Coordinates of C-alpha atoms in Angstrom, one line a residue:
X238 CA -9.7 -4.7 37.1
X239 CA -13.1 -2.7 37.3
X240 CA -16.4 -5.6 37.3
X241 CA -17.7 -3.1 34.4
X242 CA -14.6 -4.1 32.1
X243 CA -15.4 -8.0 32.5
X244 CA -18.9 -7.3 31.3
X245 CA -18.0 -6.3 28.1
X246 CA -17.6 -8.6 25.0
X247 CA -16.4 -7.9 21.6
X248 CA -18.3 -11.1 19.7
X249 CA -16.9 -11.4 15.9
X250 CA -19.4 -13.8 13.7
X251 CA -17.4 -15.0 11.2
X252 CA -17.5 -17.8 8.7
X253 CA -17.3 -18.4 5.1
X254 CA -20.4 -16.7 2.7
X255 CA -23.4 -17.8 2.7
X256 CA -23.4 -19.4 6.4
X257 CA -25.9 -17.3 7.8
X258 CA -23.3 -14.8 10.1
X259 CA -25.5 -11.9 9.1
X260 CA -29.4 -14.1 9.9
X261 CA -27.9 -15.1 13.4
X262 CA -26.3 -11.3 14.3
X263 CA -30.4 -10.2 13.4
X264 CA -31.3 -12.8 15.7
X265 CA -29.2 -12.4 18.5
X266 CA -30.6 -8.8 18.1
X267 CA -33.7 -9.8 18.4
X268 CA -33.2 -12.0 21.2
X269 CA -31.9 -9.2 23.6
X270 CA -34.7 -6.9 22.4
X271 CA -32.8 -4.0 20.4
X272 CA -35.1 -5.1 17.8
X273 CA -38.9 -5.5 17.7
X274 CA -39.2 -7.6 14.9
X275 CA -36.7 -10.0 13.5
X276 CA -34.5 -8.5 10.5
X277 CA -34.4 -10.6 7.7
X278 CA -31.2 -10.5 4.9
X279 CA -34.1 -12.0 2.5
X280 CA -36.7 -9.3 2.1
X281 CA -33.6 -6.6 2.6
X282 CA -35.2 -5.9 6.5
X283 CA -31.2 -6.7 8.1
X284 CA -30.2 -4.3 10.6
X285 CA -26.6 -5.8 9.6
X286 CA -26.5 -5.4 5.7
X287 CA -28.0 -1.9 5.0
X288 CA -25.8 -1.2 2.1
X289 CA -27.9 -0.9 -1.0
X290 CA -25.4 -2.9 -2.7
X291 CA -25.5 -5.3 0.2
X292 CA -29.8 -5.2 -0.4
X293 CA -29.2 -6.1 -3.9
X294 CA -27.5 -9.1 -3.6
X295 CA -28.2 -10.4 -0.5
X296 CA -24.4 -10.7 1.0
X297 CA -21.8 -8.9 3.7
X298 CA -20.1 -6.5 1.6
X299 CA -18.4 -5.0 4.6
X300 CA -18.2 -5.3 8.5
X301 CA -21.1 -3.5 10.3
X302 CA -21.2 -2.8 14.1
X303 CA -24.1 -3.0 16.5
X304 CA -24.4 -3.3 20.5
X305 CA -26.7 -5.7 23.1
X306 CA -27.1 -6.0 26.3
X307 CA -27.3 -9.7 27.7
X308 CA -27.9 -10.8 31.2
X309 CA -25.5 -7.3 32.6
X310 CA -23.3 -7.5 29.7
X311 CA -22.6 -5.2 26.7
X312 CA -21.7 -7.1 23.5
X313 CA -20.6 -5.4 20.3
X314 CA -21.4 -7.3 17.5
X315 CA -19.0 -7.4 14.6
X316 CA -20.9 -9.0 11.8
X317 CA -18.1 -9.4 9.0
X318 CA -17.6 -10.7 5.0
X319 CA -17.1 -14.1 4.0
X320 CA -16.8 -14.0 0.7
X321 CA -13.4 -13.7 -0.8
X322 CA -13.7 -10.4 -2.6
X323 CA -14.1 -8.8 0.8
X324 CA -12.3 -10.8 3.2
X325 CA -9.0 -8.1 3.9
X326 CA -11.9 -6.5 5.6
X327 CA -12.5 -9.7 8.0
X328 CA -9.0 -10.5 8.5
X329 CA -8.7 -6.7 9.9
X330 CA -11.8 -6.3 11.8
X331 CA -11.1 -9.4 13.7
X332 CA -8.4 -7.7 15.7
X333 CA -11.0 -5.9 17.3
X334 CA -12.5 -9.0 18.9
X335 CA -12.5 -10.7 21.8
X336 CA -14.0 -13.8 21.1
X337 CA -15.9 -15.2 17.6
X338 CA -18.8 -17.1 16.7
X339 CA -17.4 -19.2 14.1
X340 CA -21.2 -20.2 11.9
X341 CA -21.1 -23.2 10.3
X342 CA -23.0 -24.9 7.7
X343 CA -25.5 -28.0 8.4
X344 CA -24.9 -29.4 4.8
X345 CA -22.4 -32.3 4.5
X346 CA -18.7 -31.1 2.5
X347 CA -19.6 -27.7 2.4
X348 CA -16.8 -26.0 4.0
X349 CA -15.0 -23.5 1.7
X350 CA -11.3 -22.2 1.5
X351 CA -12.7 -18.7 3.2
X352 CA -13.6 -20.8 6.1
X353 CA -10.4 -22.1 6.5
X354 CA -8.6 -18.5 5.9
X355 CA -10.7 -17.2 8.7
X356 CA -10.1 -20.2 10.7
X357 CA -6.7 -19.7 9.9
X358 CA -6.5 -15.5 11.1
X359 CA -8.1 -16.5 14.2
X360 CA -5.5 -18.8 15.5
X361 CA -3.1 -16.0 14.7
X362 CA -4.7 -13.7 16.7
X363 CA -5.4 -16.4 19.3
X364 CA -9.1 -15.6 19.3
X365 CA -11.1 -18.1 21.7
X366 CA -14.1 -19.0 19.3
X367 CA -17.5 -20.8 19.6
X368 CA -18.8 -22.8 16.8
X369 CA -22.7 -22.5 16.1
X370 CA -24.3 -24.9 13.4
X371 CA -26.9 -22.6 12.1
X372 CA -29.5 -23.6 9.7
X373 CA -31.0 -26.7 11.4
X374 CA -34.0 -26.4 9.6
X375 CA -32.9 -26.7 6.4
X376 CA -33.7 -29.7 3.9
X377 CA -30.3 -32.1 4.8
X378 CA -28.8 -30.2 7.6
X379 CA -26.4 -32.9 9.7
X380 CA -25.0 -31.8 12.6
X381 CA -22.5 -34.4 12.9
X382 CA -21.7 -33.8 9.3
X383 CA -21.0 -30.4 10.7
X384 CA -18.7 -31.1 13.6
X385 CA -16.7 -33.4 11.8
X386 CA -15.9 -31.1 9.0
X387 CA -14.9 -28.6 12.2
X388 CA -12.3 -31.3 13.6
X389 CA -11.0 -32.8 10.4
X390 CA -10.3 -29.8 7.9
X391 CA -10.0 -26.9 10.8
X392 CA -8.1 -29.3 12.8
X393 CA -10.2 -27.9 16.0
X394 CA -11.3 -29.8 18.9
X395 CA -14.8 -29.6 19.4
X396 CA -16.2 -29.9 22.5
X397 CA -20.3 -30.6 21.9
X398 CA -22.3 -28.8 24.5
X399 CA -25.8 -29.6 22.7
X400 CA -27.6 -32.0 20.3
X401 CA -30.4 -30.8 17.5
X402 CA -33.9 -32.5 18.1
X403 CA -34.5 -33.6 14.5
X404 CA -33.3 -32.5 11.5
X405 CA -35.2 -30.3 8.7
X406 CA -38.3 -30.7 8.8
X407 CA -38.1 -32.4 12.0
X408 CA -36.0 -30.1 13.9
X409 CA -37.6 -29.3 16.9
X410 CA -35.2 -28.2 19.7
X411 CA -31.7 -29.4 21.3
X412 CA -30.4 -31.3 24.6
X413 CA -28.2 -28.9 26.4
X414 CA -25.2 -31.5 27.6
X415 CA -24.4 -29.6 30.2
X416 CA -28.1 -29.3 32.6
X417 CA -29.3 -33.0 30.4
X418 CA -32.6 -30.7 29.7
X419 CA -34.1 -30.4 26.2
X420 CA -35.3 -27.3 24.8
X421 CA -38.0 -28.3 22.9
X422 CA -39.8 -25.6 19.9
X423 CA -39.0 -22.3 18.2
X424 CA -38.5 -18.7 19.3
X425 CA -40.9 -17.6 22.3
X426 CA -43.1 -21.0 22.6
X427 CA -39.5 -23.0 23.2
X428 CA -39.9 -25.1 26.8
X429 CA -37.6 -26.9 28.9
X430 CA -38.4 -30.7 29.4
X431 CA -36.8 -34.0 30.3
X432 CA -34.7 -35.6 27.6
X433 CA -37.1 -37.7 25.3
X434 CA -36.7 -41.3 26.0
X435 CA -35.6 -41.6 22.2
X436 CA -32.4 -39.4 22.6
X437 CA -31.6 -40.1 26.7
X438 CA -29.2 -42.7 25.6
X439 CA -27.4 -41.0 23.4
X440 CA -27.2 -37.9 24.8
X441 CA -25.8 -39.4 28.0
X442 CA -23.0 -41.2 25.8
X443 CA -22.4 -37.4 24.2
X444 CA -22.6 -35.9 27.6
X445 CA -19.7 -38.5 28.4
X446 CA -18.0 -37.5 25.8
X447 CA -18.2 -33.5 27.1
X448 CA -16.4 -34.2 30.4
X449 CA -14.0 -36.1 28.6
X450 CA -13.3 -33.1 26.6
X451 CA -13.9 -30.4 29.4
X452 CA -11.3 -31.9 31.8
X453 CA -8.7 -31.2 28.7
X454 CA -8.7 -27.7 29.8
X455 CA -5.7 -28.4 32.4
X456 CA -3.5 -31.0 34.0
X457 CA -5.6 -29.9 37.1
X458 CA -8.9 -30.7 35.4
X459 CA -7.9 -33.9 34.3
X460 CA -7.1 -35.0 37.8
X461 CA -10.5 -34.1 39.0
X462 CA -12.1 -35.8 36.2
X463 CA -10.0 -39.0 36.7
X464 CA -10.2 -39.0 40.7
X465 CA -14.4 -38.2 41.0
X466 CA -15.2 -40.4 37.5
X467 CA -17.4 -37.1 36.8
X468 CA -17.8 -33.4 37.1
X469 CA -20.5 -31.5 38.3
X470 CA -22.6 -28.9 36.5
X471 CA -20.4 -26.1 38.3
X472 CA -17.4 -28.0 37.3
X473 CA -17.9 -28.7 34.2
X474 CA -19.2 -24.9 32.9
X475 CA -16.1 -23.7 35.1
X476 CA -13.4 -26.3 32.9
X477 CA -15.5 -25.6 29.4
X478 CA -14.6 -21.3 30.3
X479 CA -11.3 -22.1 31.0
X480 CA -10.0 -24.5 27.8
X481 CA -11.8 -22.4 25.5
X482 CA -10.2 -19.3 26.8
X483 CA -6.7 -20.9 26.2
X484 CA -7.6 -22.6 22.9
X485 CA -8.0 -25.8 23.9
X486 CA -11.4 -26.6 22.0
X487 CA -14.2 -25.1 20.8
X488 CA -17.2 -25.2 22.4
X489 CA -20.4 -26.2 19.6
X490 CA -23.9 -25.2 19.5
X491 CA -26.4 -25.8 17.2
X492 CA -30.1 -23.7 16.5
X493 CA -31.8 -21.9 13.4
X494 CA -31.9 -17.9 13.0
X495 CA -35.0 -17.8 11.5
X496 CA -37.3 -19.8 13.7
X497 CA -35.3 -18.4 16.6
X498 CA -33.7 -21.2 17.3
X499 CA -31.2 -21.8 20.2
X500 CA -30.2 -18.3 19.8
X501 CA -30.9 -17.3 24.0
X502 CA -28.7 -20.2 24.5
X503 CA -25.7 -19.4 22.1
X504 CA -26.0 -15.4 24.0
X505 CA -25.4 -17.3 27.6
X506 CA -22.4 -19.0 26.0
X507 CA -20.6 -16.2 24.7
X508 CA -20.9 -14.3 28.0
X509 CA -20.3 -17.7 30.1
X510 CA -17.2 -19.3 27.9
X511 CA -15.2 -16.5 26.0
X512 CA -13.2 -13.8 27.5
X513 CA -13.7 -9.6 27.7
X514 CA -11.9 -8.0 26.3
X515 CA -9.0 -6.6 29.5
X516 CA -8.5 -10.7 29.6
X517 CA -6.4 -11.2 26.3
X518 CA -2.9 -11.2 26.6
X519 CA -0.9 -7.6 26.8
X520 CA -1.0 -5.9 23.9
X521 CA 2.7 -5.8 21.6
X522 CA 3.9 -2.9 19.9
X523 CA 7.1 -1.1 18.9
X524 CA 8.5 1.8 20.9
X525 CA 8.3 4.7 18.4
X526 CA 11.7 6.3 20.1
X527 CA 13.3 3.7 21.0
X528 CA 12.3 1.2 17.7
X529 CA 12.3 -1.8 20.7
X530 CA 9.0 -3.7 21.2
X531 CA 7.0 -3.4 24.2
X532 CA 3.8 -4.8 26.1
X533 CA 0.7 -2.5 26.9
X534 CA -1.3 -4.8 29.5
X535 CA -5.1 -4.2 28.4
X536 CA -6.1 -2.7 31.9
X537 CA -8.4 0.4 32.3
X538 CA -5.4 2.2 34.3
X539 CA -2.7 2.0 31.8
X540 CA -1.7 5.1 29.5
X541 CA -4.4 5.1 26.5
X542 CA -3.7 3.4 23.6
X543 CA -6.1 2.3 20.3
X544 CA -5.5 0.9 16.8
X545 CA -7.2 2.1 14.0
X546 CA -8.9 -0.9 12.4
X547 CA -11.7 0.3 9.8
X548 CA -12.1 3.7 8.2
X549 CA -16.0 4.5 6.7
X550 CA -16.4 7.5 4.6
X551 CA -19.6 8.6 3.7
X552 CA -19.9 11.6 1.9
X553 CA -22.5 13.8 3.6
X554 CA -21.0 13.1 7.5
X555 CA -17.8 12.9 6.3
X556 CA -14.8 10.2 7.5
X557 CA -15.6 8.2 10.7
X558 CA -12.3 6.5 12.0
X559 CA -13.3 3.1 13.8
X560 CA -10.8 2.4 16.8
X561 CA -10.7 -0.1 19.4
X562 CA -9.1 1.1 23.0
X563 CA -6.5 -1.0 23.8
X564 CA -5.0 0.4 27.0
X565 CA -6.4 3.0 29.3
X566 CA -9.4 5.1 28.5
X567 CA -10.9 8.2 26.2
X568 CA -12.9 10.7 26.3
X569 CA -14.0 13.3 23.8
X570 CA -12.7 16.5 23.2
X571 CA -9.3 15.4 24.2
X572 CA -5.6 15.5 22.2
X573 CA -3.9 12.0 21.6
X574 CA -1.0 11.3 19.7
X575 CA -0.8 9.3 16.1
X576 CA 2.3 6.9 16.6
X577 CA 2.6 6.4 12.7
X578 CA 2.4 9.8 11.3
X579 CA 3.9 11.4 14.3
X580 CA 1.6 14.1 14.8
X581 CA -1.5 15.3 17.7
X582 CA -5.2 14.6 16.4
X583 CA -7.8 16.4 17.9
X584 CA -10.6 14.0 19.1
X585 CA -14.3 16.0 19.2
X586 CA -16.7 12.9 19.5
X587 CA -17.0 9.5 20.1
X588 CA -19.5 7.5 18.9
X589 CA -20.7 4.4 19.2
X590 CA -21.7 2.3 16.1
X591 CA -25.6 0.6 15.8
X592 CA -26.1 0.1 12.6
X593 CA -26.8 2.7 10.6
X594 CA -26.8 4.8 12.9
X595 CA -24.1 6.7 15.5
X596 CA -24.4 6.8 19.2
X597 CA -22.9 9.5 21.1
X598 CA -20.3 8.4 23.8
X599 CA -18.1 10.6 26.5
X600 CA -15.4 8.3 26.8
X601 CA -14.6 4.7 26.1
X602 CA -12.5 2.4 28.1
X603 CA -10.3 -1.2 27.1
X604 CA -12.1 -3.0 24.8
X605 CA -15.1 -0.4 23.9
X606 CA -15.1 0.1 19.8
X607 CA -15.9 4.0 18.9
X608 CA -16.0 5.8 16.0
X609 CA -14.1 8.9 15.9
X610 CA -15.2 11.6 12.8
X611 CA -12.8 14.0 11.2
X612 CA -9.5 13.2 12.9
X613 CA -7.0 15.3 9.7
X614 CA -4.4 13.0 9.7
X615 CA -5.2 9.5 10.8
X616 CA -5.8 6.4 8.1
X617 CA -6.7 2.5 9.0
X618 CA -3.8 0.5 10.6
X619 CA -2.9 3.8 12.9
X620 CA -2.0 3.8 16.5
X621 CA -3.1 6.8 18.7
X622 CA -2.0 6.8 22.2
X623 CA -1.3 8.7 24.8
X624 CA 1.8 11.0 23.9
X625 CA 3.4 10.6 27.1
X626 CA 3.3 6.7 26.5
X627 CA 3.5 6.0 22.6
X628 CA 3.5 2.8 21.5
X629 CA 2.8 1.6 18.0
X630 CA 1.0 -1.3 16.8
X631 CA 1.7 -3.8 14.2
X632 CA 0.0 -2.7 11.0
X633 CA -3.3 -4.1 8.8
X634 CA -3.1 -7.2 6.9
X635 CA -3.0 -6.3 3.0
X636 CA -4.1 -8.4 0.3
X637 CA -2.6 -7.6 -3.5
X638 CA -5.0 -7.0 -6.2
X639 CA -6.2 -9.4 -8.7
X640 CA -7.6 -7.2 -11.5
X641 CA -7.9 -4.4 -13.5
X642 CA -9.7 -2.2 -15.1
X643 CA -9.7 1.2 -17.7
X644 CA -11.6 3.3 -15.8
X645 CA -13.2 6.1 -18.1
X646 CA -16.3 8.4 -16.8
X647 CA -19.3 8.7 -19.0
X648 CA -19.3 12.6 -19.1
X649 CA -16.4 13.5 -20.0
X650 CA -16.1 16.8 -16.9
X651 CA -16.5 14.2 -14.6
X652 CA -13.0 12.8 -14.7
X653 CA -11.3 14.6 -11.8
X654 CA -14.3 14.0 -9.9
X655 CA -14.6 10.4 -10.3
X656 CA -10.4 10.6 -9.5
X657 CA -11.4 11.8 -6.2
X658 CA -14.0 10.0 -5.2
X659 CA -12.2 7.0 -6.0
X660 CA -9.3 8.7 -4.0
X661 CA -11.8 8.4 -0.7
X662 CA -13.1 5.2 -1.4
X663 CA -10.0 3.6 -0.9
X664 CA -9.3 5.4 2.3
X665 CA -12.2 3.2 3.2
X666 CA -11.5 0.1 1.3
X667 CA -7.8 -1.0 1.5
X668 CA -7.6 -3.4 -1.3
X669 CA -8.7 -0.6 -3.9
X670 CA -6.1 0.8 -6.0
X671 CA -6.0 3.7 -8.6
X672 CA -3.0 5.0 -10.4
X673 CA -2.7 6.4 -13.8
X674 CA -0.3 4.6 -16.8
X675 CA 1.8 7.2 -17.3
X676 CA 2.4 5.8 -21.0
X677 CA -1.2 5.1 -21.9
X678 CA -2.6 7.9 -19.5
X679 CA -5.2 5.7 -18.2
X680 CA -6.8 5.8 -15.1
X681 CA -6.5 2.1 -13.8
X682 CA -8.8 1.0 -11.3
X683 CA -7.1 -2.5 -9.7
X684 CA -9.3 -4.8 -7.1
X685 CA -9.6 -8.5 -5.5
X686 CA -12.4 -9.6 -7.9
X687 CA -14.8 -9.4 -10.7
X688 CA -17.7 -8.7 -8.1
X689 CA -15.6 -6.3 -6.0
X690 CA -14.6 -4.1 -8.8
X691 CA -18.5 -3.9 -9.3
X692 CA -19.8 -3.0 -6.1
X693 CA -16.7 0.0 -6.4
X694 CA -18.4 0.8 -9.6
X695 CA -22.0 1.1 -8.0
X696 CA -21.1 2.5 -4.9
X697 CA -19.4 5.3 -7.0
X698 CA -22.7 5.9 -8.9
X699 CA -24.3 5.9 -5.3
X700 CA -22.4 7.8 -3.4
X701 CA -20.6 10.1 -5.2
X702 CA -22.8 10.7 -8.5
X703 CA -20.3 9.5 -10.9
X704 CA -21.2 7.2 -14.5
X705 CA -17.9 5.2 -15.6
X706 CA -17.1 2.7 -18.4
X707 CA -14.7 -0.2 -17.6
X708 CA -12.3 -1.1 -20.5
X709 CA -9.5 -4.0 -21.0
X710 CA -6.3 -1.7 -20.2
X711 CA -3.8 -0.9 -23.3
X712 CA -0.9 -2.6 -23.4
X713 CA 2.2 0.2 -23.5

């Protein structure tokens, strides 16, 4: 394995809405310096949520990309929905992870059934996570309110690396368990310090409690523990990598986006604790020929392989195909085959995703996330591989619609036009549906929600110029 394959990291924030994942992907921005002043979701400044629909209203309305370097490392940052109108998109996206950021909320009860759906995906996928309690600033934030929530409806075991200094309006910093040094003020003014005398003793009792945890990570671990009564700082970082690469607990940090907040920290542990993306398991996937299923071990030198995860459409640059490489490697301007339709795609560019905007690549290698644009054939949930080697690749999760609409436009020319834009939007968006009654001859729009069947209905004003009225449908 090549050193520059274990420097990548594909980190997923996820989370229910309204947690904060978008505030702390700006931070952690900010933090590595892609940005020079912090985005904000609040005064419509997010580097994450560009949408104007996502401006409006202030939510994740789908999964954007972006890329930072951290201490050698290259992390992509998935920042994804919570809310339930747009969680298929979530669910998909995560495959393309490595490792999350699950963000929690500081107030006491507040977890929410898309937390535990999320929560849910990601021990599917067997996706190491850390948790971060975001939000520290805020008027009743309670850590412990937080952590116990984490262990008693996600059924997680947390493993507590830090302690908030203060809560609210008092919150001024954090112990880090694992050096028993406090980290004491906001953003660039933060300073390391002994432990204040009010908090040594019961940071050493949490501390305690850490090793405890830590030597869970193997039989082996637990013998150390038990034979030295401790585990030094090398030890102990070395155990907390290894259980939460193999599930064993969660690792839990704490901070505040806005004031900047234990954000360096949370960077360190995502490149310290969770894995790159060559170190998951092999890949498994049907043999197109020979319908039997087969491994692809995520290594730079196996035959090229990538899964289609995410399809954006925009309709001056036309259809950008989002893949993550699996197996083997890339480049542009280079012939693979699509397992599922059974036919060569021509790949001209790759680009890599910041933002808003596209960053030209030559090739990508296991675990990189490009965009490919134009590819005729291809759709989200496709394989393309190498056409010596095909493999296929289970397909995307799919989430049945809820509600529905008579769809008629405003001008009455503008029919056929509004059927195909609607025709590309759900290329894009996979729990859209559009079908005519053929007793009523209605155009039905069908979606998850109330709210999602409106952002459809702006974005088509947007995007594609169309005016539509929504009616109840007639009953045949």
């Amino acid at each position: 394995m090549s050193e520059d394959a274990k420097l990548l990291r594909n980190l997923g924030l996820v989370g229910q809405g309204g947690a904060g994942k978008t505030s702390l992907g700006d931070a952690l921005l900010y933090a590595a310096g892609v940005t020079t002043r912090l985005g904000r979701v609040d005064d419509g400044s997010s580097n994450l949520d560009f949408e104007p629909e996502e401006v409006r209203r202030k939510i994740t309305l789908t999964t954007a990309f972006h890329r930072l370097p951290w201490r050698r490392h290259e992390i992509t940052l998935v920042d994804m929905p919570g809310y339930a109108n747009f969680l298929a998109d979530t669910l998909n996206c995560m495959r393309a992870c490595s490792g999350l950021v699950f963000v929690l909320s500081p107030m006491p009860g507040d977890m929410k059934i898309e937390a535990e759906k999320v929560w849910a995906r990601a021990n599917e996928l067997e996706l190491p996570r850390l948790g971060f309690v975001t939000r520290m600033d805020r008027e009743n934030a309670d850590f412990r309110a937080a952590v116990t929530e984490l262990e008693q409806v996600l059924q997680a075991r947390a493993a507590v690396l830090q302690l908030p200094i203060g809560a609210a309006d008092t919150f001024r910093g954090f112990v880090d368990l694992i050096r028993m040094r406090a980290v004491l003020g906001h953003g660039e003014e933060a300073r390391e310090e002994d432990v204040p005398q009010e908090f040594r003793a019961e940071a050493e009792a949490a501390r305690e409690r850490l090793l405890e945890v830590a030597a869970e990570a193997s039989d082996a671990w637990v013998e150390r523990y038990l034979e030295a009564g401790t585990l030094d700082e090398e030890e102990l970082r070395e155990a907390l990598r290894e259980g939460t690469r193999s599930l064993k607990f969660v690792p839990v940090l704490c901070g505040s986006s806005l004031k900047m907040t234990g954000i360096a920290a949370l960077l360190d542990a995502v490149v310290d604790f969770l894995p790159w993306p060559a170190e998951r398991p092999p890949a498994k996937g049907v043999d197109p020929k020979l319908q039997e299923t087969i491994e692809r071990v995520r290594a730079p030198e196996s035959a090229f392989s990538g899964f289609v995860f995410k399809t954006i459409v925009d309709p001056f640059a036309g259809r950008l195909s989002v893949l993550e490489v699996i197996s083997g490697t890339i480049g542009e301007n280079t012939s693979v085959w699509n397992a599922n339709r059974e036919v060569r795609e021509h790949v001209g560019h790759l680009f890599r995703l910041e933002g808003k905007k596209q960053q030209a690549v030559v090739q990508a290698s296991v675990g990189s996330i490009v965009a490919m644009p134009k590819l005729r054939d291809t759709a989200s949930g496709d394989t393309l591989a190498d056409e010596k080697a095909p493999i296929r690749y289970p397909g995307l999760v799919e989430i049945p619609a809820a509600i529905s609409f008579a769809l008629e436009p405003k001008s009455k020319g503008d029919e056929e036009k509004a059927s195909q834009a609607l025709q590309r939007m759900m290329e894009e968006d996979l729990t859209l549906r559009v079908h005519r009654d053929p007793q009523t001859r209605e155009l039905i729009l069908s979606g998850v929600g109330q709210l999602h069947i409106e952002v459809v209905i702006e974005k088509l004003k947007r995007k594609y110029g169309v005016e539509v009225n929504l009616k109840t449908p007639k009953v045949p």
